[in-house]
mmCIF file of C-alpha atoms in Angstrom:
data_model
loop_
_atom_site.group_PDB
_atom_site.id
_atom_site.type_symbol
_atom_site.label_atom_id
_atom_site.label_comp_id
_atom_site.label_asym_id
_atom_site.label_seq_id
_atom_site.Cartn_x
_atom_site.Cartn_y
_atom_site.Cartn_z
ATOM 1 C CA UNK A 1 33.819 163.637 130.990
ATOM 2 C CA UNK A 2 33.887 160.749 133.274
ATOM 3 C CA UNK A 3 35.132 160.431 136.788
ATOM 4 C CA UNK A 4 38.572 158.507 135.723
ATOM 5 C CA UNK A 5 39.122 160.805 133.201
ATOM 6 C CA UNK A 6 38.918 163.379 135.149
ATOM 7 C CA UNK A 7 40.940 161.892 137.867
ATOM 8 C CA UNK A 8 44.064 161.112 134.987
ATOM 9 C CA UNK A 9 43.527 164.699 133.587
ATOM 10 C CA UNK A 10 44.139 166.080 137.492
ATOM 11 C CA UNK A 11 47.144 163.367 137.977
ATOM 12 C CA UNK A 12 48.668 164.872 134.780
ATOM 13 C CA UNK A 13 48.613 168.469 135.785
ATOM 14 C CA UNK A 14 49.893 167.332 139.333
ATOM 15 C CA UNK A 15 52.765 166.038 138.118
ATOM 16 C CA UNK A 16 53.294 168.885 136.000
ATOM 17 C CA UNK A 17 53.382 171.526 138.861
ATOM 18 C CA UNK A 18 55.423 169.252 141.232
ATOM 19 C CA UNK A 19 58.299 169.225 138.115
ATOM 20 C CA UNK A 20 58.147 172.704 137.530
ATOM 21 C CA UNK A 21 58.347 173.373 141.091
ATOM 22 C CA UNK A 22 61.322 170.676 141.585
ATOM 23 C CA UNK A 23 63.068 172.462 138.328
ATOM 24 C CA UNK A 24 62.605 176.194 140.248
ATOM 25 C CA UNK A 25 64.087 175.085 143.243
ATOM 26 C CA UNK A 26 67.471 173.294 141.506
ATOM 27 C CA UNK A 27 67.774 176.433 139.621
ATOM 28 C CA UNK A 28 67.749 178.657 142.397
ATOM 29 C CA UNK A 29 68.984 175.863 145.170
ATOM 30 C CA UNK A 30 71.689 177.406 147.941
ATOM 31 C CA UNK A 31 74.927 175.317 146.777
ATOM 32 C CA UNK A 32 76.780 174.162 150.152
ATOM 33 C CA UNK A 33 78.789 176.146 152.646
ATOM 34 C CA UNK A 34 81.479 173.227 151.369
ATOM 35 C CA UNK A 35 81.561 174.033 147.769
ATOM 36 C CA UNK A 36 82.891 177.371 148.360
ATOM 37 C CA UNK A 37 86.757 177.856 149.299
ATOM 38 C CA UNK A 38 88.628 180.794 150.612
ATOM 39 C CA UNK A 39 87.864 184.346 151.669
ATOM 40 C CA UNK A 40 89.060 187.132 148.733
ATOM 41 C CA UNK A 41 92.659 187.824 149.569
ATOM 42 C CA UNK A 42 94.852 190.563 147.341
ATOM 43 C CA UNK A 43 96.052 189.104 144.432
ATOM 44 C CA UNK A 44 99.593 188.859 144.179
ATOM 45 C CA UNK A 45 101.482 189.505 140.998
ATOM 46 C CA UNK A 46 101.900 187.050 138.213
ATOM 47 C CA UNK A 47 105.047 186.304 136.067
ATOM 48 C CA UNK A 48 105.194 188.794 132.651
ATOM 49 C CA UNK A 49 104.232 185.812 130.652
ATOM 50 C CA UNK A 50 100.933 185.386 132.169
ATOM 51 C CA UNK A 51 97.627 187.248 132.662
ATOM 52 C CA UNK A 52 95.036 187.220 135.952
ATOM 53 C CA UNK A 53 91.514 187.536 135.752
ATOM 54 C CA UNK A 54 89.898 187.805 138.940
ATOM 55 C CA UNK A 55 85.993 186.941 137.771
ATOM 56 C CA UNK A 56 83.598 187.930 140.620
ATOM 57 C CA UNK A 57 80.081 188.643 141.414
ATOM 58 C CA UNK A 58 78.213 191.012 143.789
ATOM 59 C CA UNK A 59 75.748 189.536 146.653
ATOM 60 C CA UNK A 60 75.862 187.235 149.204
ATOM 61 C CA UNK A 61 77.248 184.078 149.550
ATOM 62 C CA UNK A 62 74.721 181.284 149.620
ATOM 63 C CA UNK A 63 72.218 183.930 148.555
ATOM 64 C CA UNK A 64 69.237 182.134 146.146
ATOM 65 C CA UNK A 65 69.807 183.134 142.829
ATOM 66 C CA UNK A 66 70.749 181.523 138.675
ATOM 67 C CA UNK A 67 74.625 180.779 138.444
ATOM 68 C CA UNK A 68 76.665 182.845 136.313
ATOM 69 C CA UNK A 69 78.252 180.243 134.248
ATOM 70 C CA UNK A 70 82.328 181.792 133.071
ATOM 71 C CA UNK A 71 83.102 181.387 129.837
ATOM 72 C CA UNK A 72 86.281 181.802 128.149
ATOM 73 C CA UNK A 73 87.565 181.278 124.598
ATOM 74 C CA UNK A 74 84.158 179.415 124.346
ATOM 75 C CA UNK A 75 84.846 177.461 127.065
ATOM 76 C CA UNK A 76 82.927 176.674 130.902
ATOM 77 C CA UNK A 77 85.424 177.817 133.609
ATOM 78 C CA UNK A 78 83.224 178.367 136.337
ATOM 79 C CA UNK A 79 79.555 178.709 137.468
ATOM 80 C CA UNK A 80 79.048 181.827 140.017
ATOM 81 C CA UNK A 81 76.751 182.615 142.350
ATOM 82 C CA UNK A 82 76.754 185.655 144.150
ATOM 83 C CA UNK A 83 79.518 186.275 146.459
ATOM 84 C CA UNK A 84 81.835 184.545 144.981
ATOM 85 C CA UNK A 85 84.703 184.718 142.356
ATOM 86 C CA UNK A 86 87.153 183.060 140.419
ATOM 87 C CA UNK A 87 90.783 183.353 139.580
ATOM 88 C CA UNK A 88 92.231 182.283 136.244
ATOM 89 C CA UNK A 89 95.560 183.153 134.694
ATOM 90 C CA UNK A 90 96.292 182.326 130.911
ATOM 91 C CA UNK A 91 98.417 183.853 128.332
ATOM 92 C CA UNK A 92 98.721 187.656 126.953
ATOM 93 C CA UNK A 93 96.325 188.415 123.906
ATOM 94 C CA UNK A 94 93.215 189.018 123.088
ATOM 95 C CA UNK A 95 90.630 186.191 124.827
ATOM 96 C CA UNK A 96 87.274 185.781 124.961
ATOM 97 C CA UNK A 97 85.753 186.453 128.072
ATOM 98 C CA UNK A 98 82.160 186.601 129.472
ATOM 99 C CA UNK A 99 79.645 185.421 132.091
ATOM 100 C CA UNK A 100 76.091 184.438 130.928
ATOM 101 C CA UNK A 101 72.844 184.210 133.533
ATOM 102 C CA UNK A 102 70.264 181.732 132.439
ATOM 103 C CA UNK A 103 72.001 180.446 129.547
ATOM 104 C CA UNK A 104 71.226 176.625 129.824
ATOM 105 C CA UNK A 105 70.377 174.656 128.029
ATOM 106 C CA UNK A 106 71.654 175.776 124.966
ATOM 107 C CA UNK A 107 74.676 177.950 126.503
ATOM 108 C CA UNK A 108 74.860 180.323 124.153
ATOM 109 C CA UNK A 109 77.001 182.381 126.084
ATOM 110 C CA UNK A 110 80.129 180.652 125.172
ATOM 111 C CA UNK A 111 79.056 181.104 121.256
ATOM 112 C CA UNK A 112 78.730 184.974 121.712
ATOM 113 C CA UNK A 113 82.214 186.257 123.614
ATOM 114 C CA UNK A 114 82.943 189.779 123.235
ATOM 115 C CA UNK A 115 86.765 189.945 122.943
ATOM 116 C CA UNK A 116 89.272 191.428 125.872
ATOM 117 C CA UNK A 117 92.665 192.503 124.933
ATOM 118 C CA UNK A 118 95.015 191.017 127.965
ATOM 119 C CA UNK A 119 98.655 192.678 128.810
ATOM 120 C CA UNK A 120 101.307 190.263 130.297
ATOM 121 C CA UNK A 121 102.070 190.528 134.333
ATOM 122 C CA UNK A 122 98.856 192.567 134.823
ATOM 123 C CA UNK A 123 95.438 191.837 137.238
ATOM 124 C CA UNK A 124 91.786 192.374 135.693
ATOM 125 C CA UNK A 125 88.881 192.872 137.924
ATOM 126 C CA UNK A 126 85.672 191.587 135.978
ATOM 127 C CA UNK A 127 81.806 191.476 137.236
ATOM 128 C CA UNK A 128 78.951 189.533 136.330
ATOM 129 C CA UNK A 129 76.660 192.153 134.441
ATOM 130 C CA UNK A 130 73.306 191.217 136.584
ATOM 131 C CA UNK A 131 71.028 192.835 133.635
ATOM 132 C CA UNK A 132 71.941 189.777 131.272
ATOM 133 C CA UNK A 133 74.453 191.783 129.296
ATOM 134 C CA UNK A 134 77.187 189.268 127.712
ATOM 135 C CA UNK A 135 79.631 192.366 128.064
ATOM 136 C CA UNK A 136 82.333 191.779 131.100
ATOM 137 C CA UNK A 137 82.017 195.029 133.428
ATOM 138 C CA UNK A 138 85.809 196.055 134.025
ATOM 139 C CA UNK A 139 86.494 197.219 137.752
ATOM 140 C CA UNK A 140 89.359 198.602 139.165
ATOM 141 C CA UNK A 141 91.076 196.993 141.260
ATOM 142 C CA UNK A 142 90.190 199.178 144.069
ATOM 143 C CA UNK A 143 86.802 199.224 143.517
ATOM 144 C CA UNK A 144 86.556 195.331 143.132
ATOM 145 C CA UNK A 145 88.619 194.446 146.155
ATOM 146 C CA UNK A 146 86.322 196.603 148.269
ATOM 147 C CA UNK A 147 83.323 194.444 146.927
ATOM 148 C CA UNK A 148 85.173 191.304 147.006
ATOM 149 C CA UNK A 149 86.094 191.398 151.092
ATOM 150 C CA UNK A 150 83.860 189.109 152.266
ATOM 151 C CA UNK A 151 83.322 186.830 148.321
ATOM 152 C CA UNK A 152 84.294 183.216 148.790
ATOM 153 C CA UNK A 153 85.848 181.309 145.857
ATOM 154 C CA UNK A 154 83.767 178.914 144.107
ATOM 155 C CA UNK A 155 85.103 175.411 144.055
ATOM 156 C CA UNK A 156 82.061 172.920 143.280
ATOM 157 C CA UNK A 157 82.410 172.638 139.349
ATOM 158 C CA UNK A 158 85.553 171.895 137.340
ATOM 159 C CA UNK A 159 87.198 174.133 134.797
ATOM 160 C CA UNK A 160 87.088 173.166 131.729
ATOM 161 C CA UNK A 161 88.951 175.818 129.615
ATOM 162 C CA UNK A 162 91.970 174.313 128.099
ATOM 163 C CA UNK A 163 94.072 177.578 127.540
ATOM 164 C CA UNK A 164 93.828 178.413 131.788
ATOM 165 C CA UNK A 165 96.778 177.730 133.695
ATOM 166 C CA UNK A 166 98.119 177.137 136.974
ATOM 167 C CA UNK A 167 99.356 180.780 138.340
ATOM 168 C CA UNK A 168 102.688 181.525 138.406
ATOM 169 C CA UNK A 169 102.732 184.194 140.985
ATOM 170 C CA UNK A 170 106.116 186.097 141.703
ATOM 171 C CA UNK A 171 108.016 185.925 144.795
ATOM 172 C CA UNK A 172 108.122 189.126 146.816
ATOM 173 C CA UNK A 173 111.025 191.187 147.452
ATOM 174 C CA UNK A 174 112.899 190.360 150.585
ATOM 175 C CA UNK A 175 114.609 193.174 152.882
ATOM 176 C CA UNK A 176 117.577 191.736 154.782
ATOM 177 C CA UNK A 177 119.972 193.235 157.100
ATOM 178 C CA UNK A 178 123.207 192.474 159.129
ATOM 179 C CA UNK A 179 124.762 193.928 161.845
ATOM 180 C CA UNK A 180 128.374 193.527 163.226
ATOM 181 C CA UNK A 181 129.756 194.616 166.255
ATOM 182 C CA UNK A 182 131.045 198.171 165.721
ATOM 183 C CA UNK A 183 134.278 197.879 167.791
ATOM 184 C CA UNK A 184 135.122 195.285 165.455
ATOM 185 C CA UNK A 185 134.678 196.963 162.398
ATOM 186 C CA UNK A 186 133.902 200.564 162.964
ATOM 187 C CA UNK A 187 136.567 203.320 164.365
ATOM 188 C CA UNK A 188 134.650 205.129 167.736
ATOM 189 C CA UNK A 189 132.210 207.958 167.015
ATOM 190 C CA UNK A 190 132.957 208.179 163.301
ATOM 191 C CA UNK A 191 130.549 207.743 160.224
ATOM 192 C CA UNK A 192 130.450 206.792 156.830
ATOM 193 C CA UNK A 193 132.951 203.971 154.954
ATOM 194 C CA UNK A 194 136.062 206.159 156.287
ATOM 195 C CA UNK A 195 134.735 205.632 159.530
ATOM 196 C CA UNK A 196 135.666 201.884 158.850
ATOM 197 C CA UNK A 197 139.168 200.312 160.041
ATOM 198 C CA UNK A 198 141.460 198.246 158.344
ATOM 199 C CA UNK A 199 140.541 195.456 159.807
ATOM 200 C CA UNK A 200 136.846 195.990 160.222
ATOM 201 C CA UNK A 201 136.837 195.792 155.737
ATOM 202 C CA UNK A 202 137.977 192.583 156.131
ATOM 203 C CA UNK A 203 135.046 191.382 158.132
ATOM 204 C CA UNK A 204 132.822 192.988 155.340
ATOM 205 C CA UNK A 205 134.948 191.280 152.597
ATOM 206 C CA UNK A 206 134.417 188.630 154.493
ATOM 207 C CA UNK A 207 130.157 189.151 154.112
ATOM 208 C CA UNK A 208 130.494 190.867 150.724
ATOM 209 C CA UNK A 209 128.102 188.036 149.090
ATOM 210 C CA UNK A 210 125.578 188.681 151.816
ATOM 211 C CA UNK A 211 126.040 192.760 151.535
ATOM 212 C CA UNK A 212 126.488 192.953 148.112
ATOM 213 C CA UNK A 213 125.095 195.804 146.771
ATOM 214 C CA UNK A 214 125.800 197.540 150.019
ATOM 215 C CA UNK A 215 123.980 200.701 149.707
ATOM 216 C CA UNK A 216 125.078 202.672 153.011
ATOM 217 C CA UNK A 217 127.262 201.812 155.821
ATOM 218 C CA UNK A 218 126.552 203.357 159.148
ATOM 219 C CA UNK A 219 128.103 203.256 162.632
ATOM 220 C CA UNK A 220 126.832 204.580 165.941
ATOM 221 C CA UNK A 221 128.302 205.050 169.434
ATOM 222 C CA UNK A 222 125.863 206.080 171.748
ATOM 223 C CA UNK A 223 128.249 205.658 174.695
ATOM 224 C CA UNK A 224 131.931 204.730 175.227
ATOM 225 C CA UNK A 225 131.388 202.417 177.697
ATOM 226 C CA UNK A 226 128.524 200.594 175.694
ATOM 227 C CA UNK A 227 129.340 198.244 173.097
ATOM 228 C CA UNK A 228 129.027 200.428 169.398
ATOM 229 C CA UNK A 229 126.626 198.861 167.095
ATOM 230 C CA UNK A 230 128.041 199.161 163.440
ATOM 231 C CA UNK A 231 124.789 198.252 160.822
ATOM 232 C CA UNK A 232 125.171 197.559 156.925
ATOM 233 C CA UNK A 233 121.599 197.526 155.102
ATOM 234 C CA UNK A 234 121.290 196.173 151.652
ATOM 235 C CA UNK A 235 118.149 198.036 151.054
ATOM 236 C CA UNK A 236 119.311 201.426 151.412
ATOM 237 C CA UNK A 237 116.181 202.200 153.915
ATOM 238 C CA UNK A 238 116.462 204.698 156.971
ATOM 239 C CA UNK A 239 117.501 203.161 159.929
ATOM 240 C CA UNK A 240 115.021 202.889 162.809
ATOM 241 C CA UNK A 241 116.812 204.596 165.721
#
């Protein structure tokens, strides 16, 4: 073998190594402190026609490793690394849903979905199976949002599932109260709705939209020469004094 060939043959395997080695770093590259979003907060409910998935994976975020790419109905939703999730809401039913590691090029994963049965208004808590399994690994919510307090929410690739929707979370229950002077509604060291004059019911009438359903009606007098304090709560709680 001559000298040039020799030469080509070592320029050849060269540039073999340095594109394997380029190809093992991409694969296990640290994606950016900026393509990750918030810190895991509790999910809040979703409306009865919707379902949540919260999609998550163990680890540490930035940690080297193969994305996760989230599949569902045979569709890329997200690519995970570890210590992060995803959140996706779409409609009751049964759906496919899975995570495959190493699946490129060919992404088979989205071609072999094991099928989830989803109830309307309800969370579910599913892991990336780190052993290569297709299978989702259910969690409880407990469980999961005990791993998920520090996981970050992966932002840096688009969703591309056409049946996920925008959440439609419910709005929480608010606890109001009102209070009205007691010597204008309430008779002096008396209780209950006898304890309430004449013309104190009009001043309820009065609030009845705001009251309405009054649950209990109180009235205290801790001394006569203090002002009473008459208070109406809608929620039907114990007061605090």
């Amino acid at each position: 073998m001559s000298f040039d060939e020799t030469m080509k043959r070592a320029a050849v395997v060269f540039a073999a190594a340095t594109v394997c080695a380029l190809v093992n770093t991409v694969a296990h590259a640290t994606i950016p402190v900026s393509k990750f979003a918030e810190t895991y907060q509790p999910a809040p409910a979703v409306a009865a026609n919707q379902s949540q998935v919260v999609y998550y994976r163990e680890g540490t975020t930035g940690q080297h490793a193969s994305a996760a790419n989230v599949y569902v109905d045979g569709e890329f939703h997200a690519s995970l690394l570890p210590g992060a999730f995803t959140v996706l809401c779409i409609a009751p039913g049964v759906h496919g849903l899975n995570a495959a590691l190493n699946d490129a090029p060919r992404y088979e994963g989205k071609g072999a979905q094991p099928r989830t049965s989803l109830e309307g208004g309800k969370p579910y808590f599913l892991k990336v199976s780190e052993n290569g399994t297709l299978l989702p690994k259910a969690v409880s919510r407990m469980d999961a949002e005990k791993e998920l307090a520090n996981s970050q929410r992966q932002v840096h690739l688009l969703s591309r599932a056409s049946i996920v929707v925008e959440c439609n979370y419910t709005a929480p229950v608010m606890v109001q109260e009102h209070t009205s002077s007691g010597d204008v509604a309430f008779a002096s060291d008396k209780t209950g709705y006898s304890a309430v004059r004449a013309d104190g019911r009009d001043v309820l009438t009065a609030d009845s939209d705001f009251l309405a359903p009054v649950d209990r009606i109180n009235s205290t007098d801790h001394d006569a020469s203090d002002r009473a304090q008459g208070m109406v709560r809608a929620d039907g709680g114990e007061d605090a004094g």
